Structure formats: structure tokens, C-alpha cells
Amino acid sequence: MAVTLDDKLVVAISSRALFNFEEENRVFEKDNDRAYVDLQRQRLDVPAAPGVAFSLVRKLLAFNTTEHQRVEVVLLSRNDPVSGMRVFRSCHAHGLPTIQRGVFTQGRDPFRYLRPLGAHLFLSANEADVREALHLGYPAARVVTESMQAGDANPAEVRIAFDGDAVLFSDEAERVYQAQGLAAFQQHETDKAALPLPDGPFKPLLAALHRLQSAGEAGGTTGMRIRTALVTARSAPAHERAIRTLMDWDINVDEAMFLGGLPKGEFLREFEPDFFFDDQTGHVTSAARHVPAGHVNSGISNTAPLRPAGN
């Protein structure tokens, strides 16, 4: 029987998202590819330190049992194969031996491999790759490598927080807000409260997490669970449409924070997520001071030219 990933939650992740390769990346950014490869060769037997998304990956893999492999994590990186060997060794050193698949493109575009993987999430430190992945319809975020790493207070829970507009939902309402202001936005959402918002780029990930949680409850023995939060700048009365949209999807979130423009970082610090996704750089910056965070380059708030990034 052919091997398939169809029945799994598939996370594709770059080397810098999973491990701390910032020192090596500074060598890479000097346009000295040879020096970068040489440095990785010298450090083949030196495990890289955990990176921003390490906690998320480790906890998701904890859903797997001998009988049921429900999560697959695949390395998808612009790194060269030699550097890829160090990444695999680092996985083994840090207790992630079930990461066994990887694609290393030596500087070429890696996002085209998301399709054969059927990825539900792509995490990378490369903004251009994230934007292309989103364009292809895959949930993707640029990992903010300077983010605070996740704590260890909730070892049996994968905690993930999502922004609403342009992340879980489309940017339809955000466009009204930016074009016409808060009053028009509130009126627009009140008038359409009973009409579900169109899907955003991360709706497929939320749905996949919901399926993973349901499968674990039905037959899992790992003791792991997923706790999700909606953390949005919306406030009443615009909250109602967001809640009704989730009801229409038949997907529950465990917590919902309608902050009315308050900075999100301190609220996220209390929620303690393993990762937070937002489309607005200001919210991501606020969050990254407290928790692992990723920028979703989606919607009307992201129209600026790309800035260069490493592997």
C-alpha cells in the first residue's frame, strides 16, 4: 500500500522556524553561501538550540501513538542538504526522532512542495515564501525569530491563538474599517451579524486542529489536547458576527478575547500560547515580546513591498 499523509495534520516548517539558526543566518545574509555551508559542516555534531516554533511542533507530535500517527511534521527549507543533515541530527538530539521527512532546496523556492505534502500549515522565517504559500491557498506565517519562546506551564495542551479578520476570517470587514472608519465598520458588522464571514487563510488550519482534537478524544491515549483562542481587536457589537461565523463552521474556540484595540501582547502572555497568528505587524510585535508569534502576510493591511529574509 502506498504511503499517504491524507489522514494526518501536516505541518511544513523551515529550519530557522524550528531551530535557532540566527548566528548561521547572519553569515548567510552576507551573501557568502560557501561560508554558511562550511559553518554548518563544522557544526554537524552540535545540536542547534530550539527555535520559536519548537514547542508547537513538539506538542503536536505528542498526539502520535504507536497505533495512531495523527501528525506529520516535514522540514521544508531553502537550506542545502548538508545543513539539512544537521537539522535532522538536531531533531534527534532534542527528542523529535519522528521528524523523518524533509525537502532542502539549496536556495530555490520550497513552497511549491506544499501541494504534494497537502500541508495544513507552513512556518518559515522567509517572508517571500510565506506570501507565495498564502497565494497558493495554504495557511502560512512568517515566524518572528526574535519572539519570546513558549513556557512549559502547560505540557499537555497545545495552545494556539488566532487573530480574526484576515486570518481566520477574510479581510472583508477590515477593508470597510480602513476605508470608512470605525463607525462604518461597526454598522457594517451589525447589519451583517447573521451572515457568516467568508473564510480566511487560516480557517483550514483551525478545522484541521478541530479534527485532531476530536480524533484524540475518540480514541487517543496520549492525554494531549488542543486549546484555541480568538484574539481580536473587535469589540461589541462587531463580536457577534465573529461568533456566529464560528457557529456556522461548527467549530468551537476555547477562549475569545474582544479587545477593542487594546494591545494584544499582555493578554496573550496570560493565555500562554505555543503560537499566535496575526496579519498586522503591530499586533505581532506586541505579541512577540511575550509569546511565539507569526505574521500572516494576508489582506489589505499587507500591501508593502517584501523585505529580504534568510533561510
PDB file of C-alpha atoms in Angstrom:
ATOM      1  CA  MET A   1       0.000   0.000   0.000  1.00  0.00           C
ATOM      2  CA  ALA A   2       1.343   3.449  -0.937  1.00  0.00           C
ATOM      3  CA  VAL A   3       2.340   5.777   1.883  1.00  0.00           C
ATOM      4  CA  THR A   4      -0.014   8.717   2.261  1.00  0.00           C
ATOM      5  CA  LEU A   5      -0.347  11.742   4.526  1.00  0.00           C
ATOM      6  CA  ASP A   6      -4.027  12.245   3.730  1.00  0.00           C
ATOM      7  CA  ASP A   7      -5.278  11.298   7.192  1.00  0.00           C
ATOM      8  CA  LYS A   8      -2.817  13.466   9.149  1.00  0.00           C
ATOM      9  CA  LEU A   9      -2.347  17.035  10.247  1.00  0.00           C
ATOM     10  CA  VAL A  10       0.657  18.063   8.144  1.00  0.00           C
ATOM     11  CA  VAL A  11       2.960  20.872   9.282  1.00  0.00           C
ATOM     12  CA  ALA A  12       5.735  22.014   6.933  1.00  0.00           C
ATOM     13  CA  ILE A  13       8.424  24.008   8.704  1.00  0.00           C
ATOM     14  CA  SER A  14      11.697  25.674   7.804  1.00  0.00           C
ATOM     15  CA  SER A  15      14.945  25.120   9.673  1.00  0.00           C
ATOM     16  CA  ARG A  16      15.000  28.611  11.227  1.00  0.00           C
ATOM     17  CA  ALA A  17      11.418  28.292  12.438  1.00  0.00           C
ATOM     18  CA  LEU A  18      12.151  25.049  14.278  1.00  0.00           C
ATOM     19  CA  PHE A  19      15.696  25.771  15.499  1.00  0.00           C
ATOM     20  CA  ASN A  20      17.758  28.812  16.388  1.00  0.00           C
ATOM     21  CA  PHE A  21      19.997  29.304  13.371  1.00  0.00           C
ATOM     22  CA  GLU A  22      20.285  33.074  13.740  1.00  0.00           C
ATOM     23  CA  GLU A  23      24.062  33.123  14.016  1.00  0.00           C
ATOM     24  CA  GLU A  24      24.382  30.953  10.931  1.00  0.00           C
ATOM     25  CA  ASN A  25      21.825  33.077   9.109  1.00  0.00           C
ATOM     26  CA  ARG A  26      23.870  36.217   9.699  1.00  0.00           C
ATOM     27  CA  VAL A  27      26.688  34.530   7.795  1.00  0.00           C
ATOM     28  CA  PHE A  28      24.233  33.597   5.043  1.00  0.00           C
ATOM     29  CA  GLU A  29      22.921  37.167   4.757  1.00  0.00           C
ATOM     30  CA  LYS A  30      26.413  38.422   3.960  1.00  0.00           C
ATOM     31  CA  ASP A  31      25.924  36.658   0.569  1.00  0.00           C
ATOM     32  CA  ASN A  32      28.659  34.215   1.390  1.00  0.00           C
ATOM     33  CA  ASP A  33      26.950  30.889   0.723  1.00  0.00           C
ATOM     34  CA  ARG A  34      30.201  28.966   0.911  1.00  0.00           C
ATOM     35  CA  ALA A  35      30.985  30.297   4.398  1.00  0.00           C
ATOM     36  CA  TYR A  36      27.475  29.387   5.524  1.00  0.00           C
ATOM     37  CA  VAL A  37      27.785  25.796   4.292  1.00  0.00           C
ATOM     38  CA  ASP A  38      31.256  25.496   5.809  1.00  0.00           C
ATOM     39  CA  LEU A  39      29.947  26.694   9.173  1.00  0.00           C
ATOM     40  CA  GLN A  40      27.131  24.144   9.088  1.00  0.00           C
ATOM     41  CA  ARG A  41      29.632  21.395   8.235  1.00  0.00           C
ATOM     42  CA  GLN A  42      31.783  22.407  11.199  1.00  0.00           C
ATOM     43  CA  ARG A  43      28.741  22.178  13.466  1.00  0.00           C
ATOM     44  CA  LEU A  44      27.231  18.927  12.198  1.00  0.00           C
ATOM     45  CA  ASP A  45      27.640  17.325  15.620  1.00  0.00           C
ATOM     46  CA  VAL A  46      26.450  20.413  17.519  1.00  0.00           C
ATOM     47  CA  PRO A  47      22.664  20.327  18.025  1.00  0.00           C
ATOM     48  CA  ALA A  48      21.011  23.629  17.257  1.00  0.00           C
ATOM     49  CA  ALA A  49      19.063  25.233  20.093  1.00  0.00           C
ATOM     50  CA  PRO A  50      15.245  25.132  19.935  1.00  0.00           C
ATOM     51  CA  GLY A  51      13.661  27.895  17.896  1.00  0.00           C
ATOM     52  CA  VAL A  52      10.415  29.833  18.159  1.00  0.00           C
ATOM     53  CA  ALA A  53       8.126  27.103  16.813  1.00  0.00           C
ATOM     54  CA  PHE A  54       9.824  24.229  18.647  1.00  0.00           C
ATOM     55  CA  SER A  55       7.258  23.991  21.442  1.00  0.00           C
ATOM     56  CA  LEU A  56       4.353  23.935  18.989  1.00  0.00           C
ATOM     57  CA  VAL A  57       5.936  21.137  16.960  1.00  0.00           C
ATOM     58  CA  ARG A  58       6.950  19.067  19.978  1.00  0.00           C
ATOM     59  CA  LYS A  59       3.460  19.202  21.458  1.00  0.00           C
ATOM     60  CA  LEU A  60       1.698  18.433  18.184  1.00  0.00           C
ATOM     61  CA  LEU A  61       3.892  15.362  17.695  1.00  0.00           C
ATOM     62  CA  ALA A  62       2.863  14.223  21.184  1.00  0.00           C
ATOM     63  CA  PHE A  63      -0.574  13.417  19.722  1.00  0.00           C
ATOM     64  CA  ASN A  64       1.014  10.457  17.927  1.00  0.00           C
ATOM     65  CA  THR A  65       0.909   6.971  19.378  1.00  0.00           C
ATOM     66  CA  THR A  66       2.219   3.662  18.111  1.00  0.00           C
ATOM     67  CA  GLU A  67      -1.269   2.834  16.852  1.00  0.00           C
ATOM     68  CA  HIS A  68      -2.230   6.258  15.501  1.00  0.00           C
ATOM     69  CA  GLN A  69       0.112   8.664  13.722  1.00  0.00           C
ATOM     70  CA  ARG A  70      -2.094  11.743  13.512  1.00  0.00           C
ATOM     71  CA  VAL A  71       0.523  14.473  12.985  1.00  0.00           C
ATOM     72  CA  GLU A  72       3.292  14.697  10.413  1.00  0.00           C
ATOM     73  CA  VAL A  73       5.984  17.388  10.556  1.00  0.00           C
ATOM     74  CA  VAL A  74       8.088  17.832   7.418  1.00  0.00           C
ATOM     75  CA  LEU A  75      11.165  20.043   7.131  1.00  0.00           C
ATOM     76  CA  LEU A  76      10.799  22.350   4.130  1.00  0.00           C
ATOM     77  CA  SER A  77      13.798  24.594   3.784  1.00  0.00           C
ATOM     78  CA  ARG A  78      15.950  26.668   1.448  1.00  0.00           C
ATOM     79  CA  ASN A  79      18.928  25.090   3.196  1.00  0.00           C
ATOM     80  CA  ASP A  80      21.396  22.858   1.389  1.00  0.00           C
ATOM     81  CA  PRO A  81      21.365  19.083   2.034  1.00  0.00           C
ATOM     82  CA  VAL A  82      24.448  19.245   4.297  1.00  0.00           C
ATOM     83  CA  SER A  83      22.739  21.795   6.523  1.00  0.00           C
ATOM     84  CA  GLY A  84      19.680  19.565   6.348  1.00  0.00           C
ATOM     85  CA  MET A  85      21.720  16.756   7.865  1.00  0.00           C
ATOM     86  CA  ARG A  86      22.458  18.980  10.865  1.00  0.00           C
ATOM     87  CA  VAL A  87      18.764  19.804  11.192  1.00  0.00           C
ATOM     88  CA  PHE A  88      17.811  16.116  11.299  1.00  0.00           C
ATOM     89  CA  ARG A  89      20.545  15.473  13.866  1.00  0.00           C
ATOM     90  CA  SER A  90      19.219  18.354  15.955  1.00  0.00           C
ATOM     91  CA  CYS A  91      15.727  16.842  15.782  1.00  0.00           C
ATOM     92  CA  HIS A  92      17.049  13.566  17.134  1.00  0.00           C
ATOM     93  CA  ALA A  93      19.079  15.275  19.859  1.00  0.00           C
ATOM     94  CA  HIS A  94      16.019  17.164  21.084  1.00  0.00           C
ATOM     95  CA  GLY A  95      13.714  14.151  21.165  1.00  0.00           C
ATOM     96  CA  LEU A  96      11.955  14.642  17.827  1.00  0.00           C
ATOM     97  CA  PRO A  97      13.002  11.437  16.012  1.00  0.00           C
ATOM     98  CA  THR A  98       9.591  11.160  14.340  1.00  0.00           C
ATOM     99  CA  ILE A  99      10.543  14.060  12.054  1.00  0.00           C
ATOM    100  CA  GLN A 100      11.857  11.921   9.226  1.00  0.00           C
ATOM    101  CA  ARG A 101      10.864  13.749   6.050  1.00  0.00           C
ATOM    102  CA  GLY A 102      12.471  16.850   4.629  1.00  0.00           C
ATOM    103  CA  VAL A 103      12.963  18.812   1.430  1.00  0.00           C
ATOM    104  CA  PHE A 104      16.078  21.006   1.148  1.00  0.00           C
ATOM    105  CA  THR A 105      16.196  23.177  -1.959  1.00  0.00           C
ATOM    106  CA  GLN A 106      19.584  24.967  -1.637  1.00  0.00           C
ATOM    107  CA  GLY A 107      18.161  28.434  -2.143  1.00  0.00           C
ATOM    108  CA  ARG A 108      15.337  27.588  -4.549  1.00  0.00           C
ATOM    109  CA  ASP A 109      11.651  28.165  -3.817  1.00  0.00           C
ATOM    110  CA  PRO A 110      10.454  25.484  -1.356  1.00  0.00           C
ATOM    111  CA  PHE A 111       6.770  26.439  -1.200  1.00  0.00           C
ATOM    112  CA  ARG A 112       5.889  24.535  -4.384  1.00  0.00           C
ATOM    113  CA  TYR A 113       6.245  21.307  -2.391  1.00  0.00           C
ATOM    114  CA  LEU A 114       3.330  22.232  -0.148  1.00  0.00           C
ATOM    115  CA  ARG A 115       0.911  20.806  -2.693  1.00  0.00           C
ATOM    116  CA  PRO A 116       2.226  17.207  -2.721  1.00  0.00           C
ATOM    117  CA  LEU A 117       2.516  17.363   1.058  1.00  0.00           C
ATOM    118  CA  GLY A 118      -1.074  18.560   1.467  1.00  0.00           C
ATOM    119  CA  ALA A 119       0.195  20.891   4.204  1.00  0.00           C
ATOM    120  CA  HIS A 120      -2.219  22.387   6.722  1.00  0.00           C
ATOM    121  CA  LEU A 121       0.415  24.876   7.939  1.00  0.00           C
ATOM    122  CA  PHE A 122       3.687  26.303   6.648  1.00  0.00           C
ATOM    123  CA  LEU A 123       6.000  28.097   9.074  1.00  0.00           C
ATOM    124  CA  SER A 124       9.056  29.884   7.728  1.00  0.00           C
ATOM    125  CA  ALA A 125      11.303  32.829   8.508  1.00  0.00           C
ATOM    126  CA  ASN A 126      11.235  33.797   4.823  1.00  0.00           C
ATOM    127  CA  GLU A 127       8.538  36.388   4.137  1.00  0.00           C
ATOM    128  CA  ALA A 128       8.503  35.838   0.372  1.00  0.00           C
ATOM    129  CA  ASP A 129       7.929  32.100   0.788  1.00  0.00           C
ATOM    130  CA  VAL A 130       5.103  32.756   3.247  1.00  0.00           C
ATOM    131  CA  ARG A 131       3.384  35.165   0.878  1.00  0.00           C
ATOM    132  CA  GLU A 132       3.620  32.694  -2.022  1.00  0.00           C
ATOM    133  CA  ALA A 133       2.261  29.886   0.153  1.00  0.00           C
ATOM    134  CA  LEU A 134      -0.701  32.035   1.156  1.00  0.00           C
ATOM    135  CA  HIS A 135      -1.261  32.890  -2.514  1.00  0.00           C
ATOM    136  CA  LEU A 136      -1.440  29.154  -3.242  1.00  0.00           C
ATOM    137  CA  GLY A 137      -4.091  28.752  -0.543  1.00  0.00           C
ATOM    138  CA  TYR A 138      -2.029  27.295   2.312  1.00  0.00           C
ATOM    139  CA  PRO A 139      -2.096  28.655   5.883  1.00  0.00           C
ATOM    140  CA  ALA A 140       1.356  30.174   6.322  1.00  0.00           C
ATOM    141  CA  ALA A 141       3.108  32.575   8.665  1.00  0.00           C
ATOM    142  CA  ARG A 142       6.496  34.240   8.913  1.00  0.00           C
ATOM    143  CA  VAL A 143       7.950  33.203  12.230  1.00  0.00           C
ATOM    144  CA  VAL A 144       9.284  36.182  14.171  1.00  0.00           C
ATOM    145  CA  THR A 145      12.603  34.649  15.172  1.00  0.00           C
ATOM    146  CA  GLU A 146      13.170  37.171  17.973  1.00  0.00           C
ATOM    147  CA  SER A 147       9.916  36.150  19.692  1.00  0.00           C
ATOM    148  CA  MET A 148       9.826  35.043  23.286  1.00  0.00           C
ATOM    149  CA  GLN A 149       9.753  31.250  23.368  1.00  0.00           C
ATOM    150  CA  ALA A 150       6.844  29.347  24.857  1.00  0.00           C
ATOM    151  CA  GLY A 151       6.916  28.408  28.504  1.00  0.00           C
ATOM    152  CA  ASP A 152       6.451  24.913  29.903  1.00  0.00           C
ATOM    153  CA  ALA A 153       3.464  25.550  32.183  1.00  0.00           C
ATOM    154  CA  ASN A 154       1.007  23.544  30.051  1.00  0.00           C
ATOM    155  CA  PRO A 155       2.789  20.378  28.891  1.00  0.00           C
ATOM    156  CA  ALA A 156      -0.404  18.501  27.984  1.00  0.00           C
ATOM    157  CA  GLU A 157      -2.000  21.298  25.936  1.00  0.00           C
ATOM    158  CA  VAL A 158      -1.206  22.694  22.521  1.00  0.00           C
ATOM    159  CA  ARG A 159      -2.278  26.310  22.870  1.00  0.00           C
ATOM    160  CA  ILE A 160      -2.798  28.312  19.683  1.00  0.00           C
ATOM    161  CA  ALA A 161      -4.189  31.826  19.373  1.00  0.00           C
ATOM    162  CA  PHE A 162      -5.566  33.385  16.200  1.00  0.00           C
ATOM    163  CA  ASP A 163      -6.465  36.874  15.107  1.00  0.00           C
ATOM    164  CA  GLY A 164      -9.838  37.109  13.353  1.00  0.00           C
ATOM    165  CA  ASP A 165     -10.006  39.372  10.298  1.00  0.00           C
ATOM    166  CA  ALA A 166      -7.581  38.409   7.504  1.00  0.00           C
ATOM    167  CA  VAL A 167      -6.513  35.312   9.491  1.00  0.00           C
ATOM    168  CA  LEU A 168      -9.434  33.066  10.469  1.00  0.00           C
ATOM    169  CA  PHE A 169     -11.867  35.242   8.503  1.00  0.00           C
ATOM    170  CA  SER A 170     -11.495  37.160   5.264  1.00  0.00           C
ATOM    171  CA  ASP A 171     -10.452  40.817   5.321  1.00  0.00           C
ATOM    172  CA  GLU A 172     -13.903  41.964   4.125  1.00  0.00           C
ATOM    173  CA  ALA A 173     -14.656  43.873   7.327  1.00  0.00           C
ATOM    174  CA  GLU A 174     -11.112  45.190   7.690  1.00  0.00           C
ATOM    175  CA  ARG A 175     -11.418  46.786   4.263  1.00  0.00           C
ATOM    176  CA  VAL A 176     -14.521  48.655   5.433  1.00  0.00           C
ATOM    177  CA  TYR A 177     -12.713  49.800   8.571  1.00  0.00           C
ATOM    178  CA  GLN A 178      -9.669  51.088   6.705  1.00  0.00           C
ATOM    179  CA  ALA A 179     -11.705  52.797   4.014  1.00  0.00           C
ATOM    180  CA  GLN A 180     -14.514  54.306   6.104  1.00  0.00           C
ATOM    181  CA  GLY A 181     -13.511  54.206   9.774  1.00  0.00           C
ATOM    182  CA  LEU A 182     -14.690  52.551  12.980  1.00  0.00           C
ATOM    183  CA  ALA A 183     -18.313  53.745  12.912  1.00  0.00           C
ATOM    184  CA  ALA A 184     -18.848  52.385   9.392  1.00  0.00           C
ATOM    185  CA  PHE A 185     -17.160  49.134  10.374  1.00  0.00           C
ATOM    186  CA  GLN A 186     -19.410  48.686  13.403  1.00  0.00           C
ATOM    187  CA  GLN A 187     -22.508  49.426  11.360  1.00  0.00           C
ATOM    188  CA  HIS A 188     -21.407  47.076   8.580  1.00  0.00           C
ATOM    189  CA  GLU A 189     -20.886  44.216  11.027  1.00  0.00           C
ATOM    190  CA  THR A 190     -24.139  44.919  12.866  1.00  0.00           C
ATOM    191  CA  ASP A 191     -26.083  44.886   9.596  1.00  0.00           C
ATOM    192  CA  LYS A 192     -24.434  41.592   8.588  1.00  0.00           C
ATOM    193  CA  ALA A 193     -24.353  39.945  12.019  1.00  0.00           C
ATOM    194  CA  ALA A 194     -26.374  36.954  10.829  1.00  0.00           C
ATOM    195  CA  LEU A 195     -24.260  36.499   7.682  1.00  0.00           C
ATOM    196  CA  PRO A 196     -21.107  34.370   8.216  1.00  0.00           C
ATOM    197  CA  LEU A 197     -17.827  35.981   7.265  1.00  0.00           C
ATOM    198  CA  PRO A 198     -16.032  34.451   4.280  1.00  0.00           C
ATOM    199  CA  ASP A 199     -13.211  32.047   5.110  1.00  0.00           C
ATOM    200  CA  GLY A 200      -9.783  33.465   5.885  1.00  0.00           C
ATOM    201  CA  PRO A 201      -6.461  31.784   5.112  1.00  0.00           C
ATOM    202  CA  PHE A 202      -6.242  30.019   8.487  1.00  0.00           C
ATOM    203  CA  LYS A 203      -9.744  28.544   8.569  1.00  0.00           C
ATOM    204  CA  PRO A 204      -8.370  25.220   7.148  1.00  0.00           C
ATOM    205  CA  LEU A 205      -5.837  25.002   9.988  1.00  0.00           C
ATOM    206  CA  LEU A 206      -8.479  25.658  12.640  1.00  0.00           C
ATOM    207  CA  ALA A 207     -10.655  22.963  11.057  1.00  0.00           C
ATOM    208  CA  ALA A 208      -7.731  20.514  10.984  1.00  0.00           C
ATOM    209  CA  LEU A 209      -6.980  21.198  14.648  1.00  0.00           C
ATOM    210  CA  HIS A 210     -10.651  20.609  15.452  1.00  0.00           C
ATOM    211  CA  ARG A 211     -10.458  17.223  13.696  1.00  0.00           C
ATOM    212  CA  LEU A 212      -7.264  16.346  15.545  1.00  0.00           C
ATOM    213  CA  GLN A 213      -8.847  17.181  18.875  1.00  0.00           C
ATOM    214  CA  SER A 214     -11.962  15.156  18.048  1.00  0.00           C
ATOM    215  CA  ALA A 215      -9.896  12.154  16.943  1.00  0.00           C
ATOM    216  CA  GLY A 216      -7.860  12.289  20.124  1.00  0.00           C
ATOM    217  CA  GLU A 217     -10.971  12.404  22.273  1.00  0.00           C
ATOM    218  CA  ALA A 218     -12.488   9.487  20.378  1.00  0.00           C
ATOM    219  CA  GLY A 219      -9.568   7.101  20.554  1.00  0.00           C
ATOM    220  CA  GLY A 220      -6.429   8.744  21.855  1.00  0.00           C
ATOM    221  CA  THR A 221      -4.427   7.723  24.905  1.00  0.00           C
ATOM    222  CA  THR A 222      -1.772  10.454  24.910  1.00  0.00           C
ATOM    223  CA  GLY A 223      -3.600  12.821  27.248  1.00  0.00           C
ATOM    224  CA  MET A 224      -2.849  15.724  24.922  1.00  0.00           C
ATOM    225  CA  ARG A 225      -5.485  18.274  23.998  1.00  0.00           C
ATOM    226  CA  ILE A 226      -5.748  21.466  21.969  1.00  0.00           C
ATOM    227  CA  ARG A 227      -6.828  24.803  23.409  1.00  0.00           C
ATOM    228  CA  THR A 228      -7.566  27.611  20.958  1.00  0.00           C
ATOM    229  CA  ALA A 229      -8.260  31.309  21.378  1.00  0.00           C
ATOM    230  CA  LEU A 230      -9.649  34.029  19.134  1.00  0.00           C
ATOM    231  CA  VAL A 231      -7.801  37.251  19.993  1.00  0.00           C
ATOM    232  CA  THR A 232      -9.222  40.149  18.028  1.00  0.00           C
ATOM    233  CA  ALA A 233      -9.358  43.939  18.028  1.00  0.00           C
ATOM    234  CA  ARG A 234     -13.136  43.661  17.512  1.00  0.00           C
ATOM    235  CA  SER A 235     -15.473  44.660  20.317  1.00  0.00           C
ATOM    236  CA  ALA A 236     -19.234  44.654  20.798  1.00  0.00           C
ATOM    237  CA  PRO A 237     -21.359  44.832  18.691  1.00  0.00           C
ATOM    238  CA  ALA A 238     -18.940  43.547  15.996  1.00  0.00           C
ATOM    239  CA  HIS A 239     -18.165  40.499  18.144  1.00  0.00           C
ATOM    240  CA  GLU A 240     -21.441  38.836  17.206  1.00  0.00           C
ATOM    241  CA  ARG A 241     -20.600  38.211  13.569  1.00  0.00           C
ATOM    242  CA  ALA A 242     -17.317  36.555  14.522  1.00  0.00           C
ATOM    243  CA  ILE A 243     -19.043  34.213  16.963  1.00  0.00           C
ATOM    244  CA  ARG A 244     -21.819  33.406  14.530  1.00  0.00           C
ATOM    245  CA  THR A 245     -19.262  32.590  11.853  1.00  0.00           C
ATOM    246  CA  LEU A 246     -17.595  30.025  14.119  1.00  0.00           C
ATOM    247  CA  MET A 247     -21.016  28.587  14.918  1.00  0.00           C
ATOM    248  CA  ASP A 248     -21.743  28.288  11.202  1.00  0.00           C
ATOM    249  CA  TRP A 249     -18.467  26.395  10.750  1.00  0.00           C
ATOM    250  CA  ASP A 250     -19.425  24.127  13.683  1.00  0.00           C
ATOM    251  CA  ILE A 251     -16.031  24.857  15.228  1.00  0.00           C
ATOM    252  CA  ASN A 252     -15.576  25.963  18.821  1.00  0.00           C
ATOM    253  CA  VAL A 253     -12.749  28.029  20.253  1.00  0.00           C
ATOM    254  CA  ASP A 254     -11.971  27.705  23.938  1.00  0.00           C
ATOM    255  CA  GLU A 255     -11.468  31.403  24.590  1.00  0.00           C
ATOM    256  CA  ALA A 256     -12.430  34.594  22.772  1.00  0.00           C
ATOM    257  CA  MET A 257     -10.944  38.000  23.527  1.00  0.00           C
ATOM    258  CA  PHE A 258     -12.629  41.056  22.030  1.00  0.00           C
ATOM    259  CA  LEU A 259     -10.110  43.740  22.935  1.00  0.00           C
ATOM    260  CA  GLY A 260     -11.413  46.801  21.114  1.00  0.00           C
ATOM    261  CA  GLY A 261      -7.934  47.912  20.054  1.00  0.00           C
ATOM    262  CA  LEU A 262      -6.073  47.178  23.295  1.00  0.00           C
ATOM    263  CA  PRO A 263      -2.537  45.813  22.821  1.00  0.00           C
ATOM    264  CA  LYS A 264      -2.721  42.054  22.488  1.00  0.00           C
ATOM    265  CA  GLY A 265       0.637  41.140  23.978  1.00  0.00           C
ATOM    266  CA  GLU A 266      -0.235  41.173  27.664  1.00  0.00           C
ATOM    267  CA  PHE A 267      -3.446  39.209  27.123  1.00  0.00           C
ATOM    268  CA  LEU A 268      -1.501  36.617  25.151  1.00  0.00           C
ATOM    269  CA  ARG A 269       1.070  36.433  27.920  1.00  0.00           C
ATOM    270  CA  GLU A 270      -1.724  35.270  30.224  1.00  0.00           C
ATOM    271  CA  PHE A 271      -3.088  32.763  27.694  1.00  0.00           C
ATOM    272  CA  GLU A 272       0.444  31.334  27.164  1.00  0.00           C
ATOM    273  CA  PRO A 273       0.075  30.087  23.588  1.00  0.00           C
ATOM    274  CA  ASP A 274       2.617  27.918  21.842  1.00  0.00           C
ATOM    275  CA  PHE A 275       1.978  30.170  18.857  1.00  0.00           C
ATOM    276  CA  PHE A 276      -0.033  33.247  17.871  1.00  0.00           C
ATOM    277  CA  PHE A 277      -1.011  34.249  14.315  1.00  0.00           C
ATOM    278  CA  ASP A 278      -1.888  37.811  13.255  1.00  0.00           C
ATOM    279  CA  ASP A 279      -1.892  39.766   9.999  1.00  0.00           C
ATOM    280  CA  GLN A 280      -0.903  43.157  11.419  1.00  0.00           C
ATOM    281  CA  THR A 281       2.744  43.772  12.203  1.00  0.00           C
ATOM    282  CA  GLY A 282       1.932  45.995  15.185  1.00  0.00           C
ATOM    283  CA  HIS A 283      -0.028  43.224  16.886  1.00  0.00           C
ATOM    284  CA  VAL A 284       2.683  40.687  16.026  1.00  0.00           C
ATOM    285  CA  THR A 285       5.370  42.924  17.515  1.00  0.00           C
ATOM    286  CA  SER A 286       3.310  43.376  20.678  1.00  0.00           C
ATOM    287  CA  ALA A 287       2.762  39.632  20.946  1.00  0.00           C
ATOM    288  CA  ALA A 288       6.376  38.654  20.229  1.00  0.00           C
ATOM    289  CA  ARG A 289       7.532  40.388  23.411  1.00  0.00           C
ATOM    290  CA  HIS A 290       5.625  37.754  25.370  1.00  0.00           C
ATOM    291  CA  VAL A 291       4.901  34.659  23.222  1.00  0.00           C
ATOM    292  CA  PRO A 292       5.917  32.907  19.991  1.00  0.00           C
ATOM    293  CA  ALA A 293       4.354  34.874  17.145  1.00  0.00           C
ATOM    294  CA  GLY A 294       3.996  34.742  13.387  1.00  0.00           C
ATOM    295  CA  HIS A 295       2.997  37.292  10.778  1.00  0.00           C
ATOM    296  CA  VAL A 296       0.299  36.260   8.284  1.00  0.00           C
ATOM    297  CA  ASN A 297       1.038  38.302   5.160  1.00  0.00           C
ATOM    298  CA  SER A 298      -2.578  38.429   4.070  1.00  0.00           C
ATOM    299  CA  GLY A 299      -5.290  41.005   3.479  1.00  0.00           C
ATOM    300  CA  ILE A 300      -5.387  44.731   2.944  1.00  0.00           C
ATOM    301  CA  SER A 301      -3.018  45.520   5.809  1.00  0.00           C
ATOM    302  CA  ASN A 302      -0.172  43.843   3.916  1.00  0.00           C
ATOM    303  CA  THR A 303       0.462  45.780   0.753  1.00  0.00           C
ATOM    304  CA  ALA A 304       4.020  46.964   1.399  1.00  0.00           C
ATOM    305  CA  PRO A 305       6.927  45.576  -0.697  1.00  0.00           C
ATOM    306  CA  LEU A 306       8.639  42.459   0.573  1.00  0.00           C
ATOM    307  CA  ARG A 307      11.785  42.791   2.632  1.00  0.00           C
ATOM    308  CA  PRO A 308      14.579  40.248   2.113  1.00  0.00           C
ATOM    309  CA  ALA A 309      14.857  37.321   4.510  1.00  0.00           C
ATOM    310  CA  GLY A 310      17.074  34.288   5.013  1.00  0.00           C
ATOM    311  CA  ASN A 311      16.508  30.535   5.046  1.00  0.00           C
TER     312      ASN A 311
END
